[in-house]
Short mmCIF file of C-alpha atoms in Angstrom, two decimals:
data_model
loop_
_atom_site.label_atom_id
_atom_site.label_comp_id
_atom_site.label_asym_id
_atom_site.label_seq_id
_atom_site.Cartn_x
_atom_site.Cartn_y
_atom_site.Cartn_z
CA UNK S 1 0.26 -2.92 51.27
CA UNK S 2 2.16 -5.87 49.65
CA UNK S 3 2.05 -7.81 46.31
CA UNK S 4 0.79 -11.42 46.82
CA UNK S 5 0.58 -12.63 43.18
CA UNK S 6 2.06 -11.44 39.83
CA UNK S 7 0.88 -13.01 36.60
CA UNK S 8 2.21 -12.32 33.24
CA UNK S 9 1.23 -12.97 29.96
CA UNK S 10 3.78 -11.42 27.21
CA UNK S 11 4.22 -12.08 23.80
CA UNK S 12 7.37 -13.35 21.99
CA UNK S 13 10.39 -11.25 21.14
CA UNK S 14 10.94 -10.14 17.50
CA UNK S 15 11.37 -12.53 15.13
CA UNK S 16 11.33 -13.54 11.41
CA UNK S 17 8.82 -13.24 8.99
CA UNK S 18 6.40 -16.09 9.10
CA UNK S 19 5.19 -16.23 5.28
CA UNK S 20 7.29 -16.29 2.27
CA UNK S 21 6.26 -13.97 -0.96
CA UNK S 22 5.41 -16.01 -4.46
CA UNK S 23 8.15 -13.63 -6.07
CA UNK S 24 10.09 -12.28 -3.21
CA UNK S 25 14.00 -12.31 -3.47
CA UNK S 26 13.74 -13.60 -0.30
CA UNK S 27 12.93 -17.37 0.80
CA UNK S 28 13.37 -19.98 4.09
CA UNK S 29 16.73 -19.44 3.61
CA UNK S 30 17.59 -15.45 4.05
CA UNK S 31 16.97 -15.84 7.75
CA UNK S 32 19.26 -17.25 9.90
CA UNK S 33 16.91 -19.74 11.79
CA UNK S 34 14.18 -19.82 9.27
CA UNK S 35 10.75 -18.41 8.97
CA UNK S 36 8.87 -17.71 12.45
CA UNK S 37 11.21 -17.55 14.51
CA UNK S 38 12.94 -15.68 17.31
CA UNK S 39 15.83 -13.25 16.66
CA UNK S 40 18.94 -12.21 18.71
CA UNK S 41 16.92 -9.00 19.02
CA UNK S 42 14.07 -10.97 20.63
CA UNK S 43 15.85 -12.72 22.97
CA UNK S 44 17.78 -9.36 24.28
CA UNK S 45 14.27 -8.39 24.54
CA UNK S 46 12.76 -10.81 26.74
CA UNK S 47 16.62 -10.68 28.65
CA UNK S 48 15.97 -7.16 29.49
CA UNK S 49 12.22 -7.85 30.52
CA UNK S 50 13.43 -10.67 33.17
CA UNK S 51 15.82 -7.82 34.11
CA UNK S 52 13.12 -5.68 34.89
CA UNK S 53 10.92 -8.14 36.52
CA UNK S 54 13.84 -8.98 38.68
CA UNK S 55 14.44 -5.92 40.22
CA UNK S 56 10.59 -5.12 40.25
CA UNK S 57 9.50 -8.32 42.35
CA UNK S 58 12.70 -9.22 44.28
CA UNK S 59 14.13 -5.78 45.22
CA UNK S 60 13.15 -5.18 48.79
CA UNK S 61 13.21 -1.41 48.33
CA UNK S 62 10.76 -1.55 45.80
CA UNK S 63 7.30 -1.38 46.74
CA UNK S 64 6.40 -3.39 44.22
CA UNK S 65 8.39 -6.13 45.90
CA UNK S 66 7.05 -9.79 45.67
CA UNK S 67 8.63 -11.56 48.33
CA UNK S 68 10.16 -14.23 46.16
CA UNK S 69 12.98 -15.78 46.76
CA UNK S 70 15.62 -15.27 44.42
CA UNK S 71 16.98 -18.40 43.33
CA UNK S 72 14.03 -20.37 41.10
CA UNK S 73 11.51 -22.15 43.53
CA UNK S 74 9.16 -24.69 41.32
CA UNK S 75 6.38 -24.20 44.30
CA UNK S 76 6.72 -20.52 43.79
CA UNK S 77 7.03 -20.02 40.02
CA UNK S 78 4.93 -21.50 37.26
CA UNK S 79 5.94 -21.06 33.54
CA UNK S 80 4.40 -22.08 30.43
CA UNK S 81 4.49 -21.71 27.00
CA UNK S 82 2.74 -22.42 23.40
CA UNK S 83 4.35 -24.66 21.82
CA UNK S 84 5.80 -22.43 19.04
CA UNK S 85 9.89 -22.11 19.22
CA UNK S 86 9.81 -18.32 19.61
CA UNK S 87 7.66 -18.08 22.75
CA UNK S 88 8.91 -21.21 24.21
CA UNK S 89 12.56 -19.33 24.01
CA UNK S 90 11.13 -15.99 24.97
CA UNK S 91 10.28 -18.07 28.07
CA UNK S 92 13.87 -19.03 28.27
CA UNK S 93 15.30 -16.05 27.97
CA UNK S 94 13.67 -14.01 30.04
CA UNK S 95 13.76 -16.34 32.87
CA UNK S 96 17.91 -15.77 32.51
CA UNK S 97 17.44 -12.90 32.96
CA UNK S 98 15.06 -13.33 35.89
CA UNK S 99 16.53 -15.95 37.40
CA UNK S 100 20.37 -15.71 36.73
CA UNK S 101 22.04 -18.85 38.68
CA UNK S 102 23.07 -18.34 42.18
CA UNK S 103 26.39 -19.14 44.25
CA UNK S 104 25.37 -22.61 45.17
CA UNK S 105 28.29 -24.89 45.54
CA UNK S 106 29.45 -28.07 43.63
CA UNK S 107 27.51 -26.61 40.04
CA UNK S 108 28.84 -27.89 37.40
CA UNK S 109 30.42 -25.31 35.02
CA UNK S 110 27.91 -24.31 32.28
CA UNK S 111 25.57 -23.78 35.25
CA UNK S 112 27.78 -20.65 36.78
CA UNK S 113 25.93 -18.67 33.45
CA UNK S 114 22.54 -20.74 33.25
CA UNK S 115 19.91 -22.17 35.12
CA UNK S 116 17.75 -24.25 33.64
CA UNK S 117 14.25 -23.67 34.58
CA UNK S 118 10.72 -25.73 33.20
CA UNK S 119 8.84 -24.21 30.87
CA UNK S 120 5.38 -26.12 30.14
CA UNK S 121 3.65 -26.27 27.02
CA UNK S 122 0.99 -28.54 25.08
CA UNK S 123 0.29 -29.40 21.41
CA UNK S 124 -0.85 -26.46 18.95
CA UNK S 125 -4.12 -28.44 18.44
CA UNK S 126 -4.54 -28.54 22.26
CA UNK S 127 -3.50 -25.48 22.78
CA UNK S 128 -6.98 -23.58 24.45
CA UNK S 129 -5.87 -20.95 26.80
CA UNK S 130 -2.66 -18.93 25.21
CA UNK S 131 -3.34 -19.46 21.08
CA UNK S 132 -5.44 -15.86 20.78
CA UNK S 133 -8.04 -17.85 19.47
CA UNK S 134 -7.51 -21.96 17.94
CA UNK S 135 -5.26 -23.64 15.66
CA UNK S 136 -7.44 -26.22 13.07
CA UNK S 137 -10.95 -25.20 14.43
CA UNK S 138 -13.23 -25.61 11.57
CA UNK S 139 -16.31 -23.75 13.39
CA UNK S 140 -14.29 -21.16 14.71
CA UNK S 141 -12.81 -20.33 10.96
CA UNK S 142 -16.07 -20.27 9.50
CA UNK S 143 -18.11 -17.92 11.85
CA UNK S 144 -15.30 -15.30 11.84
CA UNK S 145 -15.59 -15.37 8.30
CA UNK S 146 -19.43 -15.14 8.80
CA UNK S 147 -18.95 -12.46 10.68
CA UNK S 148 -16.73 -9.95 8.96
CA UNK S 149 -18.28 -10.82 5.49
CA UNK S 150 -21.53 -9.58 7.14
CA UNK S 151 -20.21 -6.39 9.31
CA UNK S 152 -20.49 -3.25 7.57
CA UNK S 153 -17.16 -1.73 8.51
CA UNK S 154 -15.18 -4.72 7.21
CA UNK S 155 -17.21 -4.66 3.88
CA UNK S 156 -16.57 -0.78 3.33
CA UNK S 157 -13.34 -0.94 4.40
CA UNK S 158 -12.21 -4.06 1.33
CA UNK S 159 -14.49 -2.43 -1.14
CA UNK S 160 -12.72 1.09 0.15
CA UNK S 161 -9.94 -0.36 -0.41
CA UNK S 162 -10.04 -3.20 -3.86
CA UNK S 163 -8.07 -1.17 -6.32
CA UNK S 164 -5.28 -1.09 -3.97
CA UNK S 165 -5.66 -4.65 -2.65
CA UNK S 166 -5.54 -5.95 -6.55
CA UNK S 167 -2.27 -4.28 -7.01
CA UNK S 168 -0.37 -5.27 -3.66
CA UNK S 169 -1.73 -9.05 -4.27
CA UNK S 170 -0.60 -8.72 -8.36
CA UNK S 171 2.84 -7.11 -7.88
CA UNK S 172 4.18 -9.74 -4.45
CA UNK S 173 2.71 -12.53 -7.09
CA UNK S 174 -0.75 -14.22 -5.46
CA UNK S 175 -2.86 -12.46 -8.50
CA UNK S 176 -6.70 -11.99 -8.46
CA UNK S 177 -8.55 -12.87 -4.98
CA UNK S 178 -12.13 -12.56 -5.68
CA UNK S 179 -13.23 -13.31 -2.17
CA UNK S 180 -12.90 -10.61 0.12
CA UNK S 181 -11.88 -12.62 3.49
CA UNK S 182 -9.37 -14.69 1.79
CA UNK S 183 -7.95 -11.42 -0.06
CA UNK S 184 -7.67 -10.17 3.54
CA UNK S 185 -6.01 -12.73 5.21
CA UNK S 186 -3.56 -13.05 2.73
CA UNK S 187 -3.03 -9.11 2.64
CA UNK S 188 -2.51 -8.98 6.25
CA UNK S 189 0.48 -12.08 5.93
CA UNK S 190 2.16 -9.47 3.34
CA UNK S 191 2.32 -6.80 5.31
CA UNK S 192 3.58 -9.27 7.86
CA UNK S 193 6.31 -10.53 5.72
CA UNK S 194 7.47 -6.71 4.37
CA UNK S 195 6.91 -5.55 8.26
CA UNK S 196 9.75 -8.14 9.36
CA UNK S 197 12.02 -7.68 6.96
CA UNK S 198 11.95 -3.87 7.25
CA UNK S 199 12.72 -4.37 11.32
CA UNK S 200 15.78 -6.38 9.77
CA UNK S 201 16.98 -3.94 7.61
CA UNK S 202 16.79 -5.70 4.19
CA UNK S 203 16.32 -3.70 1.12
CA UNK S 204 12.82 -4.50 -0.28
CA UNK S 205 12.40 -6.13 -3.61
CA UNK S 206 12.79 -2.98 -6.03
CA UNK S 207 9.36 -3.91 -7.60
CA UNK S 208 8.20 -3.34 -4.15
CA UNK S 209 9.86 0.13 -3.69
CA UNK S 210 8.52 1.43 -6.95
CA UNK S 211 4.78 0.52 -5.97
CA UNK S 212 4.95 1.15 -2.38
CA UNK S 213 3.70 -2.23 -1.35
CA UNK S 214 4.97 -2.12 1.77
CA UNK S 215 3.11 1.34 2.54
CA UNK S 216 -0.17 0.33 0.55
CA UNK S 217 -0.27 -2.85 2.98
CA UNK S 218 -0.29 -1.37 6.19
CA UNK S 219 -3.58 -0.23 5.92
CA UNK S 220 -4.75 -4.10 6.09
CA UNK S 221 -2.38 -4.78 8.84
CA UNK S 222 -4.03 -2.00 11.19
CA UNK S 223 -7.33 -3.67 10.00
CA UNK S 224 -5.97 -6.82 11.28
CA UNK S 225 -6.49 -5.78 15.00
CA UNK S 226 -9.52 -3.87 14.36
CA UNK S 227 -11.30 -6.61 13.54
CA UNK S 228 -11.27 -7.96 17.43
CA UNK S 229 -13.77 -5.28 18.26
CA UNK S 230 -15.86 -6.76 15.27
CA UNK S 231 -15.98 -10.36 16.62
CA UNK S 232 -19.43 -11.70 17.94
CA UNK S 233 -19.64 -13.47 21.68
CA UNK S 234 -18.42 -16.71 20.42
CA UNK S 235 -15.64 -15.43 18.48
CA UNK S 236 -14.53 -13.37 21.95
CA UNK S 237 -15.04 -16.61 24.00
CA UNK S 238 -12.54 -18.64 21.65
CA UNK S 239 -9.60 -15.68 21.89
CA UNK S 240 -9.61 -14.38 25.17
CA UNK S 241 -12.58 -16.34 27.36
CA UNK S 242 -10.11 -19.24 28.64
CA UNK S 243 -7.84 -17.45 29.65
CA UNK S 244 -9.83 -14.73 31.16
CA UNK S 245 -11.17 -17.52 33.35
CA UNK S 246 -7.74 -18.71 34.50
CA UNK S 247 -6.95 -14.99 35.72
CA UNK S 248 -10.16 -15.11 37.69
CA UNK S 249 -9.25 -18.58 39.07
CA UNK S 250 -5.47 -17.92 39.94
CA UNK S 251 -6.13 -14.98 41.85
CA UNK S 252 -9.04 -17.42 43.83
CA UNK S 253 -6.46 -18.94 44.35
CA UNK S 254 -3.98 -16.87 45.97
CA UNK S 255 -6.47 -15.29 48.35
CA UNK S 256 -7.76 -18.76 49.62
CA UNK S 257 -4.08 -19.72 50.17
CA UNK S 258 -5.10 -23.22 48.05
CA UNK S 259 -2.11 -22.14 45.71
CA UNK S 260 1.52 -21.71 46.80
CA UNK S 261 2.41 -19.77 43.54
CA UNK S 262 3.44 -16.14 43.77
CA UNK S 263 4.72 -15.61 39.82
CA UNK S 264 3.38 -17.50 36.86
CA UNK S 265 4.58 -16.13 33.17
CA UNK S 266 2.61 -17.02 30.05
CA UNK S 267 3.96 -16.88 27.31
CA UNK S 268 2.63 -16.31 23.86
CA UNK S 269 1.26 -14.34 21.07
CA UNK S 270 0.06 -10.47 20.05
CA UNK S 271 -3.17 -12.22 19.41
CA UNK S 272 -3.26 -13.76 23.14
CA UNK S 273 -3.12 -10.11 24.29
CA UNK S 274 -5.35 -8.46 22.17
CA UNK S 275 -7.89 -10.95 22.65
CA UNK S 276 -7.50 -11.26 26.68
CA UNK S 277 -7.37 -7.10 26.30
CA UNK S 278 -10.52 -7.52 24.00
CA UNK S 279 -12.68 -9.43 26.81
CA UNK S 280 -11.51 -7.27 29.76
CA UNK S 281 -13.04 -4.51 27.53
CA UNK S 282 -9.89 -2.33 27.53
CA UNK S 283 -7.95 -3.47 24.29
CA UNK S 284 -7.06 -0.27 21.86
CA UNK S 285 -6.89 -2.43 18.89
CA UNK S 286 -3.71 -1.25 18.18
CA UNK S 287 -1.24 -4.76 17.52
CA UNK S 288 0.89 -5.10 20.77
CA UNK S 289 4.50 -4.82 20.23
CA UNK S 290 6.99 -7.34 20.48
CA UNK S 291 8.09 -8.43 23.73
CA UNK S 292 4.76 -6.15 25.19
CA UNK S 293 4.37 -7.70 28.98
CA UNK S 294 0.60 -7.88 30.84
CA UNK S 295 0.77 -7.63 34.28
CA UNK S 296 -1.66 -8.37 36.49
CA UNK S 297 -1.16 -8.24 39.98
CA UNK S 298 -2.89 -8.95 43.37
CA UNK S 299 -2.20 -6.92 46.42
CA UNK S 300 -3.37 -7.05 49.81
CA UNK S 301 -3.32 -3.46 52.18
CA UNK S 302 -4.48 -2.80 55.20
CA UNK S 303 -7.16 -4.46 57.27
CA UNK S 304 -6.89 -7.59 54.68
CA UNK S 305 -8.05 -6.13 51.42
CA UNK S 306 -7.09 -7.12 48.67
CA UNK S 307 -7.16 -5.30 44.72
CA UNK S 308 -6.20 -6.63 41.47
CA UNK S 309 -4.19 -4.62 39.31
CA UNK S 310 -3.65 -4.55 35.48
CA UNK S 311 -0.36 -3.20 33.98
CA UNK S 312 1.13 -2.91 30.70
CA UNK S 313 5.50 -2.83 30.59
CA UNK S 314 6.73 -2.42 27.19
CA UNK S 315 10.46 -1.75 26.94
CA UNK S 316 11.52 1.76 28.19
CA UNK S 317 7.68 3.15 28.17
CA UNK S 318 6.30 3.95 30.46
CA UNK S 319 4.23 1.59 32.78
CA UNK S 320 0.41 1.72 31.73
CA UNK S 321 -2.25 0.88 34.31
CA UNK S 322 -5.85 -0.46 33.05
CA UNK S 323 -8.83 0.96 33.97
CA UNK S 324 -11.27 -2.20 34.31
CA UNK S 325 -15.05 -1.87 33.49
CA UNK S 326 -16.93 -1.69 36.98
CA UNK S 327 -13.47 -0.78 38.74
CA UNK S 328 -11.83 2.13 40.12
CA UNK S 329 -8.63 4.13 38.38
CA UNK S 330 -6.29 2.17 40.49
CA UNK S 331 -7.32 -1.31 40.63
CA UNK S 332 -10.75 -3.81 41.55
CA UNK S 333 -11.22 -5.53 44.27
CA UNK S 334 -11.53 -9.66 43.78
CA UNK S 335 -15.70 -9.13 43.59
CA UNK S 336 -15.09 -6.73 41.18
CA UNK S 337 -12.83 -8.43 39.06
CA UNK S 338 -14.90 -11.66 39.23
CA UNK S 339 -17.65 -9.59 37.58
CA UNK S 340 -15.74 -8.36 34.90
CA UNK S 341 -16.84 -9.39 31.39
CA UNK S 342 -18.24 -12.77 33.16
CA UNK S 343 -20.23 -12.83 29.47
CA UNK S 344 -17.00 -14.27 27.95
CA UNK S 345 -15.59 -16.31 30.39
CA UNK S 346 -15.55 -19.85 28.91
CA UNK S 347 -13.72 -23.07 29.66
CA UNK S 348 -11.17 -25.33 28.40
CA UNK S 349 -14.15 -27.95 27.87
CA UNK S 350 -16.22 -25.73 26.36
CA UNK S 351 -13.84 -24.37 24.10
CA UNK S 352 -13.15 -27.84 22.83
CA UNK S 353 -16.79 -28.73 22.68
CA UNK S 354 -17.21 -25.56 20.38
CA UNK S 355 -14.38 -27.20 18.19
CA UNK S 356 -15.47 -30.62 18.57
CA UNK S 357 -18.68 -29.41 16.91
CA UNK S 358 -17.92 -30.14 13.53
CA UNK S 359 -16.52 -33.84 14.05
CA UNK S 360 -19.18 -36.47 13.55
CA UNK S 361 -16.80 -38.97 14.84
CA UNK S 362 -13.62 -38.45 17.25
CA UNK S 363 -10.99 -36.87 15.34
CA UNK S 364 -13.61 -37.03 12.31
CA UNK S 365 -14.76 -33.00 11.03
CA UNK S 366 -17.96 -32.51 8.66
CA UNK S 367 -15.58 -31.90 5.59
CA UNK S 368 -13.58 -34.94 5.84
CA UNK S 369 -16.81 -37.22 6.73
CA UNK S 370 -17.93 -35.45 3.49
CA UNK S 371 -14.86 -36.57 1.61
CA UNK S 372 -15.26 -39.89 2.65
CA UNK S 373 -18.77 -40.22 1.51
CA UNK S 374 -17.83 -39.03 -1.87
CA UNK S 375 -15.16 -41.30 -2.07
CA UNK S 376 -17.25 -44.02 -0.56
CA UNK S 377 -20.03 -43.40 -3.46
CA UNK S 378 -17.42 -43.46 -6.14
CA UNK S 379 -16.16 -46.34 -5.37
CA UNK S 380 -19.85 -48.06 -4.92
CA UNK S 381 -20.60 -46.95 -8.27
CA UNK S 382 -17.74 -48.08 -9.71
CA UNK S 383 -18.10 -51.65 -8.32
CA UNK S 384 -21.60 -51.41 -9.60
CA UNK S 385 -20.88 -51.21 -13.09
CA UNK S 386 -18.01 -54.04 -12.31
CA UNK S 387 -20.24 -56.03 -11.42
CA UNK S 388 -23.49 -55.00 -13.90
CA UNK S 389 -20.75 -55.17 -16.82
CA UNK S 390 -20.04 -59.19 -15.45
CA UNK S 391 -23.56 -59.96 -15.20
CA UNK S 392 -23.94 -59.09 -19.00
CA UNK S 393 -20.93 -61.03 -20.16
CA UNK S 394 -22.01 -64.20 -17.94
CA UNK S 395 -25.47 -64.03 -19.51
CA UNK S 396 -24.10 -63.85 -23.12
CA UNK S 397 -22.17 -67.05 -22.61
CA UNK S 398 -24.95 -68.51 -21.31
CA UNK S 399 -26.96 -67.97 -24.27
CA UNK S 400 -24.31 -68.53 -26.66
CA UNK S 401 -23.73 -64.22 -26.96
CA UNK S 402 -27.17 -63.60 -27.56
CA UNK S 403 -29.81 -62.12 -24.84
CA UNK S 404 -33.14 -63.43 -25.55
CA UNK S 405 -35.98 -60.80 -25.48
CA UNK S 406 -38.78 -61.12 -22.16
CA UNK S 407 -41.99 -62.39 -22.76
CA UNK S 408 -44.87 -60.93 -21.26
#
C-alpha cells in the first residue's frame, strides 16, 4: 500500500497568556512578545514536529512514506494559516523544519539556513474553516449561551461550584458576576492566564498562592472543553462542520486525481481540533495540547483501494489512531468516510449566512440597527421640541407675547 495524501491540522506552539488579571503583578509587558503569542518553546515545538513529518513522509524506508519531493513544491504542498501571529509562525516553523533549504546553487546567503515558504491566511472575521467556531458572530454567541444556560450539567456544575467561583473572581479582582455564562467565560480566561504563566515558571501573585486560585480554577478550565459535547447541531456546524467538509472534499480530490496536492498543513487553534474531533464523533473533551498534530491520511493498497486514516502525533507520545463511527479499527474507506457525521457538514456560505443572520443591512447587525434607531429617535425628539419651543416664541411676537385663547 502507499500514502497518497496527508492533511494536517495542528494547533499553535505554546505561547503567552492571552488575558491580563485586574490585579495581577503581571501586565503586556512581563512577556517578551506580549500577550498571545508564540514562545521560543513553541516554535522548538512545531521545529521538532516538521522534523518528524520529514522523516515520516519523505523517508523512503518508512512505510509511511509520501512520495514528496524534498525540496518545497507549491503544486505539491498547500499551507495555511489563521491569521493570529502564533499559528501563522507555528506554520513557519515547522515548515523549517520540514522543509530545511536544499543545495541549490547561486542562493543567496541567509537562504543556506531558510527557505521561505507561503503560508495563506484570511481576516479573523472571514475566517470560517480553522477559527473552532467564529470571531464577531452575534447569533452564534447568543445560542451557545442559550444553550448552556439551559443544559442541566452546565447549570449544576456553576451552581456546584458558586462559592468557589465568587472567591477566584474576588481575589484576581473582576468582583461579583451574577450571570452564570459570563462568570464562566471569564473563569475559564483565568485559569488561562495562571495556566501560562505556570508553563513559564513565574511565581504566582502571593494572594494567589494563599487561596489556591490557580488550583480552584482548573475545575472551569476542564469545563471549558466539556462543554463541546453540550453544543446543539448548529453550534457543532459553526466549530467543526466547515472544515469537516473540506476533509471530505480534499480527499475527493486526491482519488479523482483533480488535485495535484499530496501535503496540506492547517494551522490553528485547540478549539479547531476539538471541534473537528467533536463532529467526527471521537473528541475526548480533554483540551489538546500545544503543538497536538491531526493527521489524516489517504492510502491506496492493493487492487486500487483506498482508506482514510485518522492519527493523532503529540510530541514523544505515542501515535494515536481514531476509530471513526461506521469504520473499521484501522481506517474507512472514502464511502465510509463520506458518511461520517454528514449531519454537521456545513459550508463556507452557509456558515456566513448563519452569521449574516443578524445584519439587517450589509455589515449592519440587529444591535447596532437598534442603536441607531435610538439614536435616530433622540435626536427626532429633540428637534421636535426645537422646533415646538420656536413655534411658541414666533407666536408670542406675533401677538405682542400674549397667546389668545380659541374660540369655539
Amino acid at each position: 500500500e502507499q500514502l497518497k495524501l496527508s492533511v494536517l491540522v495542528f494547533r499553535h506552539g505554546d505561547r503567552s497568556a492571552i488575558y491580563n488579571l485586574p490585579n495581577d503583578i503581571y501586565s503586556e509587558d512581563s512577556w517578551p512578545q506580549g500577550t498571545g503569542q508564540l514562545s521560543n518553546v513553541g516554535v522548538e515545538q512545531h521545529l521538532a514536529n516538521g522534523v518528524y513529518l520529514r522523516d515520516r513522509y519523505m523517508n523512503e524506508e518508512n512505510p509511511t512514506y509520501l512520495s514528496l519531493n524534498e525540496d518545497y513544491k507549491r503544486v505539491e504542498v498547500h499551507v495555511r494559516s489563521t491569521d493570529i501571529d502564533r499559528t501563522l509562525m507555528s506554520a513557519e516553523s515547522m515548515l523549517a523544519g520540514l522543509f530545511p533549504p536544499s543545495e541549490a546553487e547561486n542562493k543567496t546567503e541567509p537562504l543556506d539556513v531558510w527557505q521561505p515558504i507561503p503560508v495563506h491566511t484570511k481576516p479573523i472575521k472571514d475566517e470560517t474553516m480553522l477559527g473552532g467556531g467564529p470571531a464577531g458572530c452575534e447569533p452564534f454567541d447568543e445560542h451557545l449561551r442559550e444553550v448552556l444556560t439551559a443544559d442541566p450539567v452546565f447549570a449544576t456544575f456553576m451552581s456546584n461550584n458558586s462559592e468557589v467561583a465568587d472567591k477566584i473572581l474576588k481575589v484576581t479582582g473582576y468582583g461579583e458576576i451574577d450571570d452564570a455564562f459570563d462568570a464562566f467565560e471569564q473563569l475559564t480566561r483565568i485559569y488561562d492566564t495562571l495556566f501560562c504563566e505556570n508553563a513559564t515558571g513565574m511565581p504566582f501573585k502571593k494572594e494567589y498562592v494563599k487561596e489556591n486560585i490557580y488550583e480552584l480554577s482548573a475545575r472551569f478550565g476542564e469545563m471549558e472543553w466539556i462543554k463541546f459535547g453540550l453544543m446543539s447541531r448548529q453550534l457543532k456546524r459553526m466549530v467543526g462542520g466547515v472544515l469537516l467538509s473540506d476533509l471530505k472534499q480534499r480527499v475527493k480530490d486526491a482519488i479523482n486525481g483533480t488535485s495535484p496536492l499530496k501535503l496540506i498543513l492547517y494551522s490553528a487553534h485547540d478549539t479547531t481540533l476539538a471541534g473537528i474531533l467533536t463532529v467526527l464523533g471521537v473528541y475526548d473533551f480533554v483540551q489538546p495540547p500545544y503543538a497536538t498534530v491531526l493527521m489524516l491520511e489517504l492510502w491506496q493498497g492493493e487492487g486500487g483501494k483506498w482508506e482514510v486514516r485518522l492519527h493523532r502525533h503529540h510530541g514523544t507520545d505515542e501515535l494515536v489512531t481514531y476509530r471513526l463511527p461506521g469504520c473499521d479499527a484501522t481506517g474507512c474507506t472514502p464511502e465510509q468516510f463520506y458518511s461520517v457525521s454528514t449531519d454537521y457538514d456545513y459550508s463556507e456560505d452557509e456558515f456566513l449566512a448563519y452569521c449574516r443572520g443578524s445584519e439587517i443591512l450589509p455589515g449592519v447587525t440587529k444591535s447596532a440597527l437598534f442603536l441607531m434607531m435610538v439614536v435616530a429617535l433622540l435626536m427626532l425628539a429633540t428637534t421636535t421640541v426645537v422646533l415646538v419651543s420656536y413655534a411658541v416664541v414666533l407666536r408670542k411676537k406675533a401677538t405682542g407675547g400674549y397667546t389668545p385663547l380659541e374660540t369655539a
